[in-house]
Structures are given as structure tokens and as C-alpha cells.
């Protein structure tokens, strides 16, 4: 089954991008350290690895942020534990989750991960060489993609937005011109209307001088149906439900019951993080 990449999906949906950005930035801002009991292992190489540089391309913030973004979009995030010559941990390399296929050994029950590279070559890796974080899973192997859960919501949101654009294309703002019934034939009435439109356009559609009993009444058509305005709020609420985020974190303050920002943030930390 074809699944569009999550990063392409986020480019077209502000609510999903906001939810993933909020969670990933918060998780990445949290300190990550190595402890033995209650004692910080400041000189341990693994402490320097997670606290200073997981690899040459990421800071600790960027590493955690990227892992959390993958988890909240593709359902699972993978990091390869690259060993050095002595068997220690040299670095942690984030893998594209769309190129990782988890498999369970039917005899031993151990997890293996088949990684496909750019040259289409595949390599099986044991679970002990991988760091795996995932969303809820129905089989314990691959996390459920939140993007798939929100597929119906995104399709509905897109349809309504397309409808709104179509309505905007058909919006007319104009003027009713009433010509007095003085026995003018059709050709004369058209000449009167043409003179009016010419004067109206020359004034930048701001003012026109009326003569001969002409009356002009402006009119406008409502560009968007009133119910269409609720679609964005509905989409934000559904995204907030899937990501277990308070709706006010995505800009919906209609049901906020807290009086301070501190209480709102406490709700986010307790329910989401």
C-alpha cells in the first residue's frame, strides 16, 4: 500500500506540523544524562555521547528532535548504534524509518531490522544494534502512524479548502445600475451603462457621477459559507486528540478552563509529555 512520506504530509497541514513541532521541541529540550544509581556519570563516554554529540551531524537537541519527529509522523524512529573497534559505542546514526523493515525471528522471537540503502542493497541488523522508539503498536514491531490515523481528517480538510477556493474564485463585487424608464431603447440604455462603467473604472472603482436619474447600489457575495469557518477548528481538535495534546496548544482556546499559562503548560506536561 502506497503511503506518502510524512514530511510531505506536514507541509500541507499546519495543525499536524504544529503538534509535531510542539512535542518534538519539548522532548528535545529536556536534559538527557547517564546515571549510575543517583550519581551522574560525567566522565563516562556514553554521557558525552548523549550530552555533547551523538554523531558528527547532530547536536543532542537535533538528535532527540529528529527522532521524536519520526516517531510522531512515521510511527517509529530508528537509530543505528555504530560500534568502534573495541566494541564500544562510536556514534548513533538516525535511519530513515521508511527504509527500515522490522521482522521477528519465528524461532527465537528476536527482532531484526532490514535496512535498505540508497543503492537498493539491504542489510539485516539485530535489535541489539538499534535504538527503537515507537508509537502504540498492534504487534510490538512497528508503531501505528499518526498520519494514517488522521488521513480522513486531512482529506476532509483538503476538500473543504478546495471548496473555499472555488467559492472565492466565484465571488463578485459590483454595482447595480438602475436606468429610469424614460422610453430609452436598448441601444440607448447600453450607451448610458457604458458611460457609467467608464467613469467608474477611471475613478478606480471608488466614485462615479450619476446623471439623468441613474441610481447605483453596490452589492457583494459572501465568499465562504459560515460552516466552512468551523473546519479549521475541527481539524485542530482531531489532531490534538490523536497526539494527546490540549487543543489550546494548537491555538484553540474555546474550551480553556485554566486561568494561567503555568496551569496550561502543566496540563501539557502531564497529559502529553
GROMACS .gro file of C-alpha atoms in nm, residues 16-263:
model
  248
   16UNK     CA    1  -0.006   1.841   1.226
   17UNK     CA    2   0.314   2.041   1.185
   18UNK     CA    3   0.230   2.246   1.495
   19UNK     CA    4   0.156   1.935   1.703
   20UNK     CA    5   0.472   1.750   1.597
   21UNK     CA    6   0.683   2.063   1.641
   22UNK     CA    7   0.544   2.128   1.990
   23UNK     CA    8   0.609   1.773   2.112
   24UNK     CA    9   0.949   1.723   1.949
   25UNK     CA   10   1.087   2.058   2.063
   26UNK     CA   11   0.971   1.995   2.420
   27UNK     CA   12   1.123   1.647   2.433
   28UNK     CA   13   1.449   1.771   2.278
   29UNK     CA   14   1.470   2.049   2.536
   30UNK     CA   15   1.474   1.802   2.823
   31UNK     CA   16   1.819   1.711   2.959
   32UNK     CA   17   1.938   1.356   2.891
   33UNK     CA   18   2.213   1.218   3.114
   34UNK     CA   19   2.368   0.889   3.219
   35UNK     CA   20   2.334   0.790   3.583
   36UNK     CA   21   2.458   0.502   3.792
   37UNK     CA   22   2.207   0.487   4.069
   38UNK     CA   23   2.167   0.854   4.163
   39UNK     CA   24   2.516   0.957   4.059
   40UNK     CA   25   2.579   1.138   3.731
   41UNK     CA   26   2.847   0.966   3.524
   42UNK     CA   27   3.004   1.284   3.389
   43UNK     CA   28   3.321   1.117   3.261
   44UNK     CA   29   3.159   0.814   3.101
   45UNK     CA   30   3.187   0.807   2.718
   46UNK     CA   31   2.812   0.741   2.684
   47UNK     CA   32   2.738   1.056   2.885
   48UNK     CA   33   2.948   1.258   2.642
   49UNK     CA   34   2.776   1.082   2.353
   50UNK     CA   35   2.421   1.181   2.453
   51UNK     CA   36   2.518   1.512   2.614
   52UNK     CA   37   2.756   1.657   2.353
   53UNK     CA   38   2.745   1.488   2.013
   54UNK     CA   39   2.554   1.168   1.921
   55UNK     CA   40   2.730   1.190   1.583
   56UNK     CA   41   2.911   1.445   1.367
   57UNK     CA   42   2.589   1.575   1.210
   58UNK     CA   43   2.364   1.632   1.512
   59UNK     CA   44   2.365   1.815   1.840
   60UNK     CA   45   2.183   1.638   2.125
   61UNK     CA   46   1.886   1.870   2.069
   62UNK     CA   47   1.871   1.796   1.696
   63UNK     CA   48   1.911   1.423   1.755
   64UNK     CA   49   1.621   1.399   2.000
   65UNK     CA   50   1.408   1.635   1.795
   66UNK     CA   51   1.455   1.434   1.475
   67UNK     CA   52   1.388   1.103   1.648
   68UNK     CA   53   1.069   1.242   1.801
   69UNK     CA   54   0.956   1.388   1.467
   70UNK     CA   55   0.997   1.047   1.302
   71UNK     CA   56   0.812   0.879   1.588
   72UNK     CA   57   0.520   1.121   1.565
   73UNK     CA   58   0.489   1.100   1.188
   74UNK     CA   59   0.606   0.760   1.066
   75UNK     CA   60   0.509   0.582   1.389
   76UNK     CA   61   0.863   0.456   1.459
   77UNK     CA   62   1.210   0.605   1.484
   78UNK     CA   63   1.537   0.416   1.449
   79UNK     CA   64   1.896   0.495   1.541
   80UNK     CA   65   2.184   0.264   1.449
   81UNK     CA   66   2.438   0.200   1.726
   82UNK     CA   67   2.771   0.215   1.540
   83UNK     CA   68   3.047   0.034   1.736
   84UNK     CA   69   3.414   0.121   1.743
   85UNK     CA   70   3.699  -0.128   1.710
   86UNK     CA   71   3.685  -0.218   2.078
   87UNK     CA   72   3.311  -0.280   2.079
   88UNK     CA   73   3.215   0.047   2.244
   89UNK     CA   74   2.964   0.290   2.104
   90UNK     CA   75   3.124   0.520   1.848
   91UNK     CA   76   2.815   0.715   1.739
   92UNK     CA   77   2.438   0.700   1.691
   93UNK     CA   78   2.311   0.736   1.334
   94UNK     CA   79   1.945   0.816   1.270
   95UNK     CA   80   1.789   0.599   0.998
   96UNK     CA   81   1.509   0.687   0.760
   97UNK     CA   82   1.216   0.485   0.902
   98UNK     CA   83   1.070   0.436   0.555
   99UNK     CA   84   1.380   0.231   0.472
  100UNK     CA   85   1.363   0.009   0.780
  101UNK     CA   86   1.155  -0.308   0.785
  102UNK     CA   87   1.117  -0.482   1.123
  103UNK     CA   88   1.099  -0.861   1.126
  104UNK     CA   89   1.063  -1.107   1.410
  105UNK     CA   90   1.253  -1.435   1.409
  106UNK     CA   91   0.982  -1.700   1.429
  107UNK     CA   92   1.207  -1.944   1.618
  108UNK     CA   93   1.377  -1.722   1.875
  109UNK     CA   94   1.132  -1.431   1.883
  110UNK     CA   95   1.417  -1.183   1.844
  111UNK     CA   96   1.366  -0.865   1.645
  112UNK     CA   97   1.571  -0.798   1.331
  113UNK     CA   98   1.562  -0.490   1.112
  114UNK     CA   99   1.626  -0.489   0.739
  115UNK     CA  100   1.775  -0.155   0.630
  116UNK     CA  101   1.765  -0.059   0.261
  117UNK     CA  102   2.030   0.186   0.144
  118UNK     CA  103   2.023   0.433  -0.146
  119UNK     CA  104   2.179   0.176  -0.376
  120UNK     CA  105   1.886  -0.062  -0.306
  121UNK     CA  106   2.108  -0.302  -0.111
  122UNK     CA  107   1.954  -0.438   0.207
  123UNK     CA  108   2.127  -0.538   0.529
  124UNK     CA  109   1.971  -0.726   0.823
  125UNK     CA  110   2.062  -0.588   1.164
  126UNK     CA  111   1.987  -0.741   1.506
  127UNK     CA  112   1.776  -0.548   1.751
  128UNK     CA  113   2.070  -0.507   1.989
  129UNK     CA  114   2.232  -0.272   1.734
  130UNK     CA  115   1.928  -0.045   1.711
  131UNK     CA  116   1.759   0.215   1.928
  132UNK     CA  117   1.387   0.191   1.850
  133UNK     CA  118   1.115   0.425   1.977
  134UNK     CA  119   0.761   0.393   1.852
  135UNK     CA  120   0.404   0.499   1.895
  136UNK     CA  121   0.145   0.247   2.006
  137UNK     CA  122   0.178  -0.080   1.819
  138UNK     CA  123  -0.068  -0.357   1.748
  139UNK     CA  124   0.205  -0.620   1.711
  140UNK     CA  125   0.504  -0.482   1.903
  141UNK     CA  126   0.702  -0.449   1.581
  142UNK     CA  127   0.601  -0.127   1.407
  143UNK     CA  128   0.429   0.176   1.558
  144UNK     CA  129   0.099   0.299   1.419
  145UNK     CA  130   0.148   0.606   1.201
  146UNK     CA  131  -0.048   0.905   1.337
  147UNK     CA  132  -0.056   1.037   0.980
  148UNK     CA  133  -0.260   0.732   0.878
  149UNK     CA  134  -0.498   0.780   1.170
  150UNK     CA  135  -0.556   1.138   1.056
  151UNK     CA  136  -0.593   1.050   0.688
  152UNK     CA  137  -0.971   1.102   0.685
  153UNK     CA  138  -0.939   1.433   0.869
  154UNK     CA  139  -0.676   1.560   0.626
  155UNK     CA  140  -0.883   1.456   0.322
  156UNK     CA  141  -1.188   1.633   0.465
  157UNK     CA  142  -0.984   1.943   0.541
  158UNK     CA  143  -0.842   1.947   0.187
  159UNK     CA  144  -1.186   1.907   0.029
  160UNK     CA  145  -1.324   2.198   0.229
  161UNK     CA  146  -1.025   2.417   0.145
  162UNK     CA  147  -1.065   2.336  -0.224
  163UNK     CA  148  -1.434   2.426  -0.197
  164UNK     CA  149  -1.345   2.754  -0.029
  165UNK     CA  150  -1.102   2.841  -0.308
  166UNK     CA  151  -1.366   2.762  -0.568
  167UNK     CA  152  -1.610   2.988  -0.385
  168UNK     CA  153  -1.353   3.266  -0.367
  169UNK     CA  154  -1.298   3.240  -0.741
  170UNK     CA  155  -1.671   3.296  -0.793
  171UNK     CA  156  -1.706   3.594  -0.561
  172UNK     CA  157  -1.835   3.909  -0.732
  173UNK     CA  158  -1.828   4.263  -0.604
  174UNK     CA  159  -2.014   4.504  -0.824
  175UNK     CA  160  -2.281   4.769  -0.863
  176UNK     CA  161  -2.647   4.753  -0.959
  177UNK     CA  162  -2.723   5.037  -1.201
  178UNK     CA  163  -3.088   5.135  -1.236
  179UNK     CA  164  -3.179   5.321  -1.555
  180UNK     CA  165  -3.502   5.522  -1.531
  181UNK     CA  166  -3.779   5.403  -1.761
  182UNK     CA  167  -3.792   5.704  -1.992
  183UNK     CA  168  -3.862   5.521  -2.312
  184UNK     CA  169  -3.497   5.460  -2.397
  185UNK     CA  170  -3.440   5.185  -2.643
  186UNK     CA  171  -3.192   4.906  -2.578
  187UNK     CA  172  -2.910   5.077  -2.764
  188UNK     CA  173  -2.953   5.398  -2.564
  189UNK     CA  174  -2.959   5.213  -2.232
  190UNK     CA  175  -2.641   5.030  -2.323
  191UNK     CA  176  -2.476   5.362  -2.405
  192UNK     CA  177  -2.577   5.501  -2.064
  193UNK     CA  178  -2.439   5.194  -1.886
  194UNK     CA  179  -2.117   5.207  -2.085
  195UNK     CA  180  -2.061   5.572  -1.988
  196UNK     CA  181  -2.124   5.487  -1.624
  197UNK     CA  182  -1.881   5.193  -1.626
  198UNK     CA  183  -1.618   5.402  -1.800
  199UNK     CA  184  -1.641   5.673  -1.534
  200UNK     CA  185  -1.648   5.412  -1.256
  201UNK     CA  186  -1.333   5.238  -1.381
  202UNK     CA  187  -1.145   5.563  -1.433
  203UNK     CA  188  -1.210   5.655  -1.069
  204UNK     CA  189  -1.057   5.327  -0.952
  205UNK     CA  190  -1.399   5.185  -0.867
  206UNK     CA  191  -1.441   5.442  -0.591
  207UNK     CA  192  -1.674   5.713  -0.718
  208UNK     CA  193  -1.892   5.786  -1.017
  209UNK     CA  194  -2.112   6.083  -1.115
  210UNK     CA  195  -2.472   5.982  -1.183
  211UNK     CA  196  -2.680   6.173  -1.435
  212UNK     CA  197  -3.023   6.151  -1.584
  213UNK     CA  198  -3.190   5.981  -1.287
  214UNK     CA  199  -2.944   5.688  -1.269
  215UNK     CA  200  -2.914   5.509  -0.933
  216UNK     CA  201  -2.630   5.275  -0.829
  217UNK     CA  202  -2.639   5.019  -0.547
  218UNK     CA  203  -2.323   4.823  -0.450
  219UNK     CA  204  -2.354   4.451  -0.383
  220UNK     CA  205  -2.123   4.173  -0.269
  221UNK     CA  206  -2.150   3.798  -0.235
  222UNK     CA  207  -2.031   3.623   0.083
  223UNK     CA  208  -1.708   3.443  -0.016
  224UNK     CA  209  -1.730   3.149   0.227
  225UNK     CA  210  -2.019   2.968   0.386
  226UNK     CA  211  -2.032   3.022   0.762
  227UNK     CA  212  -1.997   2.649   0.833
  228UNK     CA  213  -1.669   2.637   0.643
  229UNK     CA  214  -1.512   2.856   0.913
  230UNK     CA  215  -1.551   2.573   1.167
  231UNK     CA  216  -1.345   2.325   0.964
  232UNK     CA  217  -1.008   2.454   1.084
  233UNK     CA  218  -1.117   2.427   1.447
  234UNK     CA  219  -1.248   2.073   1.389
  235UNK     CA  220  -0.919   1.972   1.225
  236UNK     CA  221  -0.714   2.116   1.513
  237UNK     CA  222  -0.927   1.931   1.767
  238UNK     CA  223  -0.888   1.598   1.587
  239UNK     CA  224  -0.512   1.643   1.555
  240UNK     CA  225  -0.494   1.736   1.924
  241UNK     CA  226  -0.690   1.421   2.012
  242UNK     CA  227  -0.460   1.190   1.814
  243UNK     CA  228  -0.144   1.344   1.958
  244UNK     CA  229  -0.298   1.371   2.307
  245UNK     CA  230  -0.233   1.745   2.314
  246UNK     CA  231  -0.458   2.004   2.482
  247UNK     CA  232  -0.634   2.192   2.198
  248UNK     CA  233  -0.510   2.526   2.329
  249UNK     CA  234  -0.158   2.414   2.237
  250UNK     CA  235  -0.271   2.427   1.873
  251UNK     CA  236  -0.442   2.762   1.901
  252UNK     CA  237  -0.796   2.659   2.001
  253UNK     CA  238  -0.881   2.844   2.322
  254UNK     CA  239  -1.258   2.787   2.307
  255UNK     CA  240  -1.261   2.535   2.594
  256UNK     CA  241  -0.972   2.660   2.806
  257UNK     CA  242  -1.061   2.645   3.173
  258UNK     CA  243  -0.725   2.743   3.322
  259UNK     CA  244  -0.655   3.097   3.432
  260UNK     CA  245  -0.276   3.097   3.395
  261UNK     CA  246  -0.027   2.988   3.134
  262UNK     CA  247   0.153   2.785   3.401
  263UNK     CA  248  -0.156   2.567   3.455
   0.00000   0.00000   0.00000
